[in-house]
Amino acid sequence: MADTGPGPHVDDTERAALYRILALRRDCRHFTPRPCLPDDQLERLLCAAHQAPSVGMMQPWRFMRLSTPAWRARLVPLVEAERQATAQELGERGTEFLRLKVEGIRDCAELLAVILAPDDGTVFGRRSMPAEMAWASAACAVQNLWLAARAENLGLGWVSMFDPVALAQELGLPPGAKPFGLLCLGPVPAFYEAPMLEQEGWRKRAPLQDILWAPSAPPEPPAS
């Protein structure tokens, strides 16, 4: 492929590797129990997360390492309480839901909390949608971490089943900080061939054409 301008260029091999990692990424729930990751490997992964884009370069993500047995024991009941509440909310699908594995907190090598930091007042790019752009920016860091983990042949599972107020209290977060994920990270016995919820028949990925919306034609400008 011809160069398109100055700066580092991505070659065909690198491009193919990125698309392959995107396709192979999975939200993992089954982990191989093992000790914590080597410090240098965890640092690489967190550096990848910290390279994420953010609106106005606000960098609202924060991570807490909660991999000790004591932290795991404290957090499991919060997730289980929300799991049971979700089953109740699902009505007739509740029993089916309870058969699904929704977290790997006990087994993963590393347990991380991802937190939205207190608002720093950034206006650039988020004046009209301040909360939405903060959440979206922090989610980009999680996606970076997810893809980096897959490139290291590690699984990552994003657990969102908890009461955020209760979790914030458990973690002793400062006012304005909000937890929005417990991330289970580590080796897995195997990567799912397809997303787990798809494999289990819970839901399927929508066809690409279903997510492409065509805008209606804009009104004609007034005659001069």
PDB file of C-alpha atoms in Angstrom:
ATOM      1  CA  MET A   1       0.000   0.000   0.000  1.00  0.00           C
ATOM      2  CA  ALA A   2       1.312   3.445  -0.919  1.00  0.00           C
ATOM      3  CA  ASP A   3       2.251   5.913   1.790  1.00  0.00           C
ATOM      4  CA  THR A   4      -0.474   8.453   2.481  1.00  0.00           C
ATOM      5  CA  GLY A   5       1.595  11.049   4.330  1.00  0.00           C
ATOM      6  CA  PRO A   6       4.295  11.571   6.954  1.00  0.00           C
ATOM      7  CA  GLY A   7       4.367   9.701  10.221  1.00  0.00           C
ATOM      8  CA  PRO A   8       4.373   6.040  11.261  1.00  0.00           C
ATOM      9  CA  HIS A   9       2.584   3.732   8.865  1.00  0.00           C
ATOM     10  CA  VAL A  10       0.754   0.496   9.606  1.00  0.00           C
ATOM     11  CA  ASP A  11       1.679  -2.328   7.244  1.00  0.00           C
ATOM     12  CA  ASP A  12      -0.597  -5.090   5.976  1.00  0.00           C
ATOM     13  CA  THR A  13       0.557  -7.577   8.609  1.00  0.00           C
ATOM     14  CA  GLU A  14      -0.076  -5.180  11.471  1.00  0.00           C
ATOM     15  CA  ARG A  15      -3.469  -4.233  10.048  1.00  0.00           C
ATOM     16  CA  ALA A  16      -4.506  -7.865   9.730  1.00  0.00           C
ATOM     17  CA  ALA A  17      -3.388  -8.545  13.307  1.00  0.00           C
ATOM     18  CA  LEU A  18      -5.536  -5.702  14.642  1.00  0.00           C
ATOM     19  CA  TYR A  19      -8.659  -6.874  12.827  1.00  0.00           C
ATOM     20  CA  ARG A  20      -8.024 -10.422  14.020  1.00  0.00           C
ATOM     21  CA  ILE A  21      -7.743  -9.287  17.648  1.00  0.00           C
ATOM     22  CA  LEU A  22     -10.964  -7.284  17.285  1.00  0.00           C
ATOM     23  CA  ALA A  23     -12.755 -10.382  16.009  1.00  0.00           C
ATOM     24  CA  LEU A  24     -11.296 -12.687  18.687  1.00  0.00           C
ATOM     25  CA  ARG A  25     -11.993 -10.429  21.692  1.00  0.00           C
ATOM     26  CA  ARG A  26     -14.462 -11.978  24.118  1.00  0.00           C
ATOM     27  CA  ASP A  27     -16.170 -11.004  27.358  1.00  0.00           C
ATOM     28  CA  CYS A  28     -14.767 -13.844  29.468  1.00  0.00           C
ATOM     29  CA  ARG A  29     -16.403 -15.468  32.475  1.00  0.00           C
ATOM     30  CA  HIS A  30     -14.377 -18.682  32.860  1.00  0.00           C
ATOM     31  CA  PHE A  31     -10.811 -18.336  34.130  1.00  0.00           C
ATOM     32  CA  THR A  32      -7.920 -20.626  34.966  1.00  0.00           C
ATOM     33  CA  PRO A  33      -7.062 -20.029  38.641  1.00  0.00           C
ATOM     34  CA  ARG A  34      -3.475 -18.803  38.987  1.00  0.00           C
ATOM     35  CA  PRO A  35      -1.446 -16.214  40.898  1.00  0.00           C
ATOM     36  CA  CYS A  36      -1.496 -12.552  39.991  1.00  0.00           C
ATOM     37  CA  LEU A  37      -0.031 -11.437  36.682  1.00  0.00           C
ATOM     38  CA  PRO A  38       3.617 -10.368  36.538  1.00  0.00           C
ATOM     39  CA  ASP A  39       3.946  -6.683  37.372  1.00  0.00           C
ATOM     40  CA  ASP A  40       5.457  -5.812  33.993  1.00  0.00           C
ATOM     41  CA  GLN A  41       2.599  -7.468  32.127  1.00  0.00           C
ATOM     42  CA  LEU A  42      -0.062  -5.711  34.191  1.00  0.00           C
ATOM     43  CA  GLU A  43       1.737  -2.400  33.668  1.00  0.00           C
ATOM     44  CA  ARG A  44       1.728  -2.958  29.889  1.00  0.00           C
ATOM     45  CA  LEU A  45      -2.011  -3.577  29.961  1.00  0.00           C
ATOM     46  CA  LEU A  46      -2.767  -0.523  32.084  1.00  0.00           C
ATOM     47  CA  CYS A  47      -0.534   1.626  29.868  1.00  0.00           C
ATOM     48  CA  ALA A  48      -2.618   0.472  26.905  1.00  0.00           C
ATOM     49  CA  ALA A  49      -5.772   1.486  28.766  1.00  0.00           C
ATOM     50  CA  HIS A  50      -4.246   4.876  29.591  1.00  0.00           C
ATOM     51  CA  GLN A  51      -3.519   5.519  25.892  1.00  0.00           C
ATOM     52  CA  ALA A  52      -7.261   5.675  25.199  1.00  0.00           C
ATOM     53  CA  PRO A  53      -8.777   8.781  23.637  1.00  0.00           C
ATOM     54  CA  SER A  54     -10.905  11.063  25.790  1.00  0.00           C
ATOM     55  CA  VAL A  55     -13.056  14.085  25.112  1.00  0.00           C
ATOM     56  CA  GLY A  56     -11.060  17.237  25.806  1.00  0.00           C
ATOM     57  CA  MET A  57      -8.258  14.893  26.932  1.00  0.00           C
ATOM     58  CA  MET A  58     -10.002  14.723  30.303  1.00  0.00           C
ATOM     59  CA  GLN A  59      -8.762  11.150  31.011  1.00  0.00           C
ATOM     60  CA  PRO A  60     -11.570  10.339  33.479  1.00  0.00           C
ATOM     61  CA  TRP A  61     -10.616   6.704  34.061  1.00  0.00           C
ATOM     62  CA  ARG A  62      -9.142   5.383  37.291  1.00  0.00           C
ATOM     63  CA  PHE A  63      -8.268   1.778  38.143  1.00  0.00           C
ATOM     64  CA  MET A  64      -8.033   0.012  41.492  1.00  0.00           C
ATOM     65  CA  ARG A  65      -6.321  -3.358  41.911  1.00  0.00           C
ATOM     66  CA  LEU A  66      -8.478  -5.589  44.118  1.00  0.00           C
ATOM     67  CA  SER A  67      -6.891  -8.990  43.576  1.00  0.00           C
ATOM     68  CA  THR A  68      -6.410 -10.059  47.195  1.00  0.00           C
ATOM     69  CA  PRO A  69      -8.628 -12.830  48.617  1.00  0.00           C
ATOM     70  CA  ALA A  70     -10.042 -10.358  51.141  1.00  0.00           C
ATOM     71  CA  TRP A  71     -11.250  -7.957  48.443  1.00  0.00           C
ATOM     72  CA  ARG A  72     -12.735 -10.755  46.371  1.00  0.00           C
ATOM     73  CA  ALA A  73     -14.654 -12.032  49.388  1.00  0.00           C
ATOM     74  CA  ARG A  74     -16.059  -8.551  50.071  1.00  0.00           C
ATOM     75  CA  LEU A  75     -17.161  -7.956  46.488  1.00  0.00           C
ATOM     76  CA  VAL A  76     -18.739 -11.302  45.612  1.00  0.00           C
ATOM     77  CA  PRO A  77     -21.868 -10.653  47.753  1.00  0.00           C
ATOM     78  CA  LEU A  78     -22.473  -7.312  45.987  1.00  0.00           C
ATOM     79  CA  VAL A  79     -22.446  -9.032  42.601  1.00  0.00           C
ATOM     80  CA  GLU A  80     -24.583 -11.916  43.817  1.00  0.00           C
ATOM     81  CA  ALA A  81     -27.208  -9.530  45.207  1.00  0.00           C
ATOM     82  CA  GLU A  82     -27.534  -7.800  41.842  1.00  0.00           C
ATOM     83  CA  ARG A  83     -27.546 -11.151  40.031  1.00  0.00           C
ATOM     84  CA  GLN A  84     -30.572 -12.228  42.059  1.00  0.00           C
ATOM     85  CA  ALA A  85     -32.288  -8.860  41.518  1.00  0.00           C
ATOM     86  CA  THR A  86     -31.687  -9.143  37.775  1.00  0.00           C
ATOM     87  CA  ALA A  87     -33.221 -12.623  37.725  1.00  0.00           C
ATOM     88  CA  GLN A  88     -36.343 -11.246  39.430  1.00  0.00           C
ATOM     89  CA  GLU A  89     -36.551  -8.395  36.942  1.00  0.00           C
ATOM     90  CA  LEU A  90     -36.297 -10.822  33.993  1.00  0.00           C
ATOM     91  CA  GLY A  91     -39.453 -12.637  35.007  1.00  0.00           C
ATOM     92  CA  GLU A  92     -39.915 -15.838  33.006  1.00  0.00           C
ATOM     93  CA  ARG A  93     -36.310 -15.709  31.766  1.00  0.00           C
ATOM     94  CA  GLY A  94     -34.977 -15.461  35.309  1.00  0.00           C
ATOM     95  CA  THR A  95     -34.295 -19.171  35.710  1.00  0.00           C
ATOM     96  CA  GLU A  96     -32.519 -19.282  32.368  1.00  0.00           C
ATOM     97  CA  PHE A  97     -30.450 -16.266  33.387  1.00  0.00           C
ATOM     98  CA  LEU A  98     -29.378 -17.845  36.684  1.00  0.00           C
ATOM     99  CA  ARG A  99     -27.825 -20.725  34.755  1.00  0.00           C
ATOM    100  CA  LEU A 100     -25.416 -18.315  33.063  1.00  0.00           C
ATOM    101  CA  LYS A 101     -22.014 -17.598  34.564  1.00  0.00           C
ATOM    102  CA  VAL A 102     -21.835 -13.823  34.928  1.00  0.00           C
ATOM    103  CA  GLU A 103     -18.497 -13.264  36.677  1.00  0.00           C
ATOM    104  CA  GLY A 104     -15.099 -14.773  37.418  1.00  0.00           C
ATOM    105  CA  ILE A 105     -14.222 -12.794  40.531  1.00  0.00           C
ATOM    106  CA  ARG A 106     -13.074 -15.812  42.531  1.00  0.00           C
ATOM    107  CA  ASP A 107     -10.934 -17.372  39.792  1.00  0.00           C
ATOM    108  CA  CYS A 108      -9.343 -14.605  37.712  1.00  0.00           C
ATOM    109  CA  ALA A 109      -5.680 -13.743  38.182  1.00  0.00           C
ATOM    110  CA  GLU A 110      -6.420 -10.033  38.628  1.00  0.00           C
ATOM    111  CA  LEU A 111      -9.506  -8.153  39.751  1.00  0.00           C
ATOM    112  CA  LEU A 112      -9.645  -4.463  38.841  1.00  0.00           C
ATOM    113  CA  ALA A 113     -12.266  -1.822  39.481  1.00  0.00           C
ATOM    114  CA  VAL A 114     -12.674   0.825  36.788  1.00  0.00           C
ATOM    115  CA  ILE A 115     -13.919   4.129  38.139  1.00  0.00           C
ATOM    116  CA  LEU A 116     -15.131   7.399  36.695  1.00  0.00           C
ATOM    117  CA  ALA A 117     -13.127  10.108  38.449  1.00  0.00           C
ATOM    118  CA  PRO A 118     -14.809  13.167  39.967  1.00  0.00           C
ATOM    119  CA  ASP A 119     -15.659  15.673  37.257  1.00  0.00           C
ATOM    120  CA  ASP A 120     -12.720  17.981  36.557  1.00  0.00           C
ATOM    121  CA  GLY A 121     -14.842  20.635  34.862  1.00  0.00           C
ATOM    122  CA  THR A 122     -13.667  19.938  31.304  1.00  0.00           C
ATOM    123  CA  VAL A 123     -15.855  21.884  28.868  1.00  0.00           C
ATOM    124  CA  PHE A 124     -14.001  21.217  25.605  1.00  0.00           C
ATOM    125  CA  GLY A 125     -16.145  18.801  23.564  1.00  0.00           C
ATOM    126  CA  ARG A 126     -18.678  18.063  26.290  1.00  0.00           C
ATOM    127  CA  ARG A 127     -20.491  21.295  27.059  1.00  0.00           C
ATOM    128  CA  SER A 128     -23.823  19.913  25.812  1.00  0.00           C
ATOM    129  CA  MET A 129     -23.292  16.304  26.987  1.00  0.00           C
ATOM    130  CA  PRO A 130     -20.975  16.465  30.022  1.00  0.00           C
ATOM    131  CA  ALA A 131     -21.917  13.160  31.686  1.00  0.00           C
ATOM    132  CA  GLU A 132     -22.255  11.173  28.468  1.00  0.00           C
ATOM    133  CA  MET A 133     -18.835  12.173  27.170  1.00  0.00           C
ATOM    134  CA  ALA A 134     -17.149  11.338  30.470  1.00  0.00           C
ATOM    135  CA  TRP A 135     -18.661   7.839  30.514  1.00  0.00           C
ATOM    136  CA  ALA A 136     -17.838   7.295  26.824  1.00  0.00           C
ATOM    137  CA  SER A 137     -14.230   8.359  27.367  1.00  0.00           C
ATOM    138  CA  ALA A 138     -13.777   5.986  30.293  1.00  0.00           C
ATOM    139  CA  ALA A 139     -15.311   3.140  28.290  1.00  0.00           C
ATOM    140  CA  CYS A 140     -12.633   3.699  25.627  1.00  0.00           C
ATOM    141  CA  ALA A 141      -9.981   2.897  28.244  1.00  0.00           C
ATOM    142  CA  VAL A 142     -11.729  -0.382  29.057  1.00  0.00           C
ATOM    143  CA  GLN A 143     -11.856  -1.318  25.386  1.00  0.00           C
ATOM    144  CA  ASN A 144      -8.135  -0.594  25.037  1.00  0.00           C
ATOM    145  CA  LEU A 145      -7.464  -2.836  28.025  1.00  0.00           C
ATOM    146  CA  TRP A 146      -9.698  -5.553  26.577  1.00  0.00           C
ATOM    147  CA  LEU A 147      -7.894  -5.593  23.247  1.00  0.00           C
ATOM    148  CA  ALA A 148      -4.451  -5.483  24.851  1.00  0.00           C
ATOM    149  CA  ALA A 149      -5.414  -8.400  27.090  1.00  0.00           C
ATOM    150  CA  ARG A 150      -6.501 -10.435  24.050  1.00  0.00           C
ATOM    151  CA  ALA A 151      -3.210  -9.608  22.335  1.00  0.00           C
ATOM    152  CA  GLU A 152      -1.480 -11.084  25.413  1.00  0.00           C
ATOM    153  CA  ASN A 153      -3.746 -14.174  25.184  1.00  0.00           C
ATOM    154  CA  LEU A 154      -5.510 -13.193  28.400  1.00  0.00           C
ATOM    155  CA  GLY A 155      -9.237 -13.038  28.980  1.00  0.00           C
ATOM    156  CA  LEU A 156     -11.110 -10.072  30.408  1.00  0.00           C
ATOM    157  CA  GLY A 157     -14.665  -9.975  31.673  1.00  0.00           C
ATOM    158  CA  TRP A 158     -16.525  -6.740  32.422  1.00  0.00           C
ATOM    159  CA  VAL A 159     -18.844  -7.238  35.424  1.00  0.00           C
ATOM    160  CA  SER A 160     -21.527  -4.564  35.742  1.00  0.00           C
ATOM    161  CA  MET A 161     -23.822  -6.347  38.195  1.00  0.00           C
ATOM    162  CA  PHE A 162     -23.542  -4.364  41.417  1.00  0.00           C
ATOM    163  CA  ASP A 163     -25.139  -1.432  43.177  1.00  0.00           C
ATOM    164  CA  PRO A 164     -22.763   1.449  42.328  1.00  0.00           C
ATOM    165  CA  VAL A 165     -23.495   3.280  45.583  1.00  0.00           C
ATOM    166  CA  ALA A 166     -22.725   0.193  47.656  1.00  0.00           C
ATOM    167  CA  LEU A 167     -19.548  -0.514  45.677  1.00  0.00           C
ATOM    168  CA  ALA A 168     -18.381   3.094  46.024  1.00  0.00           C
ATOM    169  CA  GLN A 169     -18.804   2.770  49.790  1.00  0.00           C
ATOM    170  CA  GLU A 170     -16.880  -0.503  49.889  1.00  0.00           C
ATOM    171  CA  LEU A 171     -14.023   1.039  47.909  1.00  0.00           C
ATOM    172  CA  GLY A 172     -13.994   4.278  49.906  1.00  0.00           C
ATOM    173  CA  LEU A 173     -14.235   6.424  46.787  1.00  0.00           C
ATOM    174  CA  PRO A 174     -14.060  10.211  47.094  1.00  0.00           C
ATOM    175  CA  PRO A 175     -17.212  12.276  46.497  1.00  0.00           C
ATOM    176  CA  GLY A 176     -18.128  12.398  42.826  1.00  0.00           C
ATOM    177  CA  ALA A 177     -16.241   9.215  41.868  1.00  0.00           C
ATOM    178  CA  LYS A 178     -18.418   6.450  40.421  1.00  0.00           C
ATOM    179  CA  PRO A 179     -17.544   2.791  39.827  1.00  0.00           C
ATOM    180  CA  PHE A 180     -18.795   1.343  36.566  1.00  0.00           C
ATOM    181  CA  GLY A 181     -17.054  -1.991  36.224  1.00  0.00           C
ATOM    182  CA  LEU A 182     -15.292  -4.846  37.958  1.00  0.00           C
ATOM    183  CA  LEU A 183     -12.828  -6.284  35.477  1.00  0.00           C
ATOM    184  CA  CYS A 184     -11.841  -9.951  35.778  1.00  0.00           C
ATOM    185  CA  LEU A 185      -8.506 -10.459  34.020  1.00  0.00           C
ATOM    186  CA  GLY A 186      -6.268 -13.472  33.511  1.00  0.00           C
ATOM    187  CA  PRO A 187      -5.625 -16.729  31.675  1.00  0.00           C
ATOM    188  CA  VAL A 188      -8.656 -18.678  30.489  1.00  0.00           C
ATOM    189  CA  PRO A 189      -9.029 -22.408  29.757  1.00  0.00           C
ATOM    190  CA  ALA A 190     -10.251 -21.502  26.250  1.00  0.00           C
ATOM    191  CA  PHE A 191     -11.625 -18.485  24.453  1.00  0.00           C
ATOM    192  CA  TYR A 192     -15.262 -18.764  23.446  1.00  0.00           C
ATOM    193  CA  GLU A 193     -15.730 -19.436  19.738  1.00  0.00           C
ATOM    194  CA  ALA A 194     -18.446 -16.773  19.739  1.00  0.00           C
ATOM    195  CA  PRO A 195     -19.647 -14.340  22.420  1.00  0.00           C
ATOM    196  CA  MET A 196     -20.806 -16.402  25.391  1.00  0.00           C
ATOM    197  CA  LEU A 197     -24.353 -15.031  25.362  1.00  0.00           C
ATOM    198  CA  GLU A 198     -24.605 -15.952  21.701  1.00  0.00           C
ATOM    199  CA  GLN A 199     -23.245 -19.443  22.361  1.00  0.00           C
ATOM    200  CA  GLU A 200     -25.785 -19.886  25.157  1.00  0.00           C
ATOM    201  CA  GLY A 201     -28.653 -18.790  22.933  1.00  0.00           C
ATOM    202  CA  TRP A 202     -29.388 -15.671  25.003  1.00  0.00           C
ATOM    203  CA  ARG A 203     -29.002 -13.150  22.202  1.00  0.00           C
ATOM    204  CA  LYS A 204     -27.390 -12.844  18.763  1.00  0.00           C
ATOM    205  CA  ARG A 205     -25.292 -10.132  17.189  1.00  0.00           C
ATOM    206  CA  ALA A 206     -27.410  -7.983  14.905  1.00  0.00           C
ATOM    207  CA  PRO A 207     -26.594  -8.020  11.177  1.00  0.00           C
ATOM    208  CA  LEU A 208     -24.501  -5.072  10.056  1.00  0.00           C
ATOM    209  CA  GLN A 209     -27.296  -3.737   7.858  1.00  0.00           C
ATOM    210  CA  ASP A 210     -29.565  -3.444  10.905  1.00  0.00           C
ATOM    211  CA  ILE A 211     -27.273  -0.943  12.596  1.00  0.00           C
ATOM    212  CA  LEU A 212     -26.831   1.302   9.565  1.00  0.00           C
ATOM    213  CA  TRP A 213     -29.553   3.937   9.618  1.00  0.00           C
ATOM    214  CA  ALA A 214     -30.183   6.086   6.583  1.00  0.00           C
ATOM    215  CA  PRO A 215     -30.993   9.715   7.437  1.00  0.00           C
ATOM    216  CA  SER A 216     -34.016  11.323   5.897  1.00  0.00           C
ATOM    217  CA  ALA A 217     -33.309  13.893   3.247  1.00  0.00           C
ATOM    218  CA  PRO A 218     -32.611  17.345   4.703  1.00  0.00           C
ATOM    219  CA  PRO A 219     -35.127  20.052   3.872  1.00  0.00           C
ATOM    220  CA  GLU A 220     -34.461  22.142   0.837  1.00  0.00           C
ATOM    221  CA  PRO A 221     -32.918  25.524   1.627  1.00  0.00           C
ATOM    222  CA  PRO A 222     -35.313  28.443   1.252  1.00  0.00           C
ATOM    223  CA  ALA A 223     -35.310  30.169  -2.094  1.00  0.00           C
ATOM    224  CA  SER A 224     -33.291  33.342  -2.140  1.00  0.00           C
TER     225      SER A 224
END
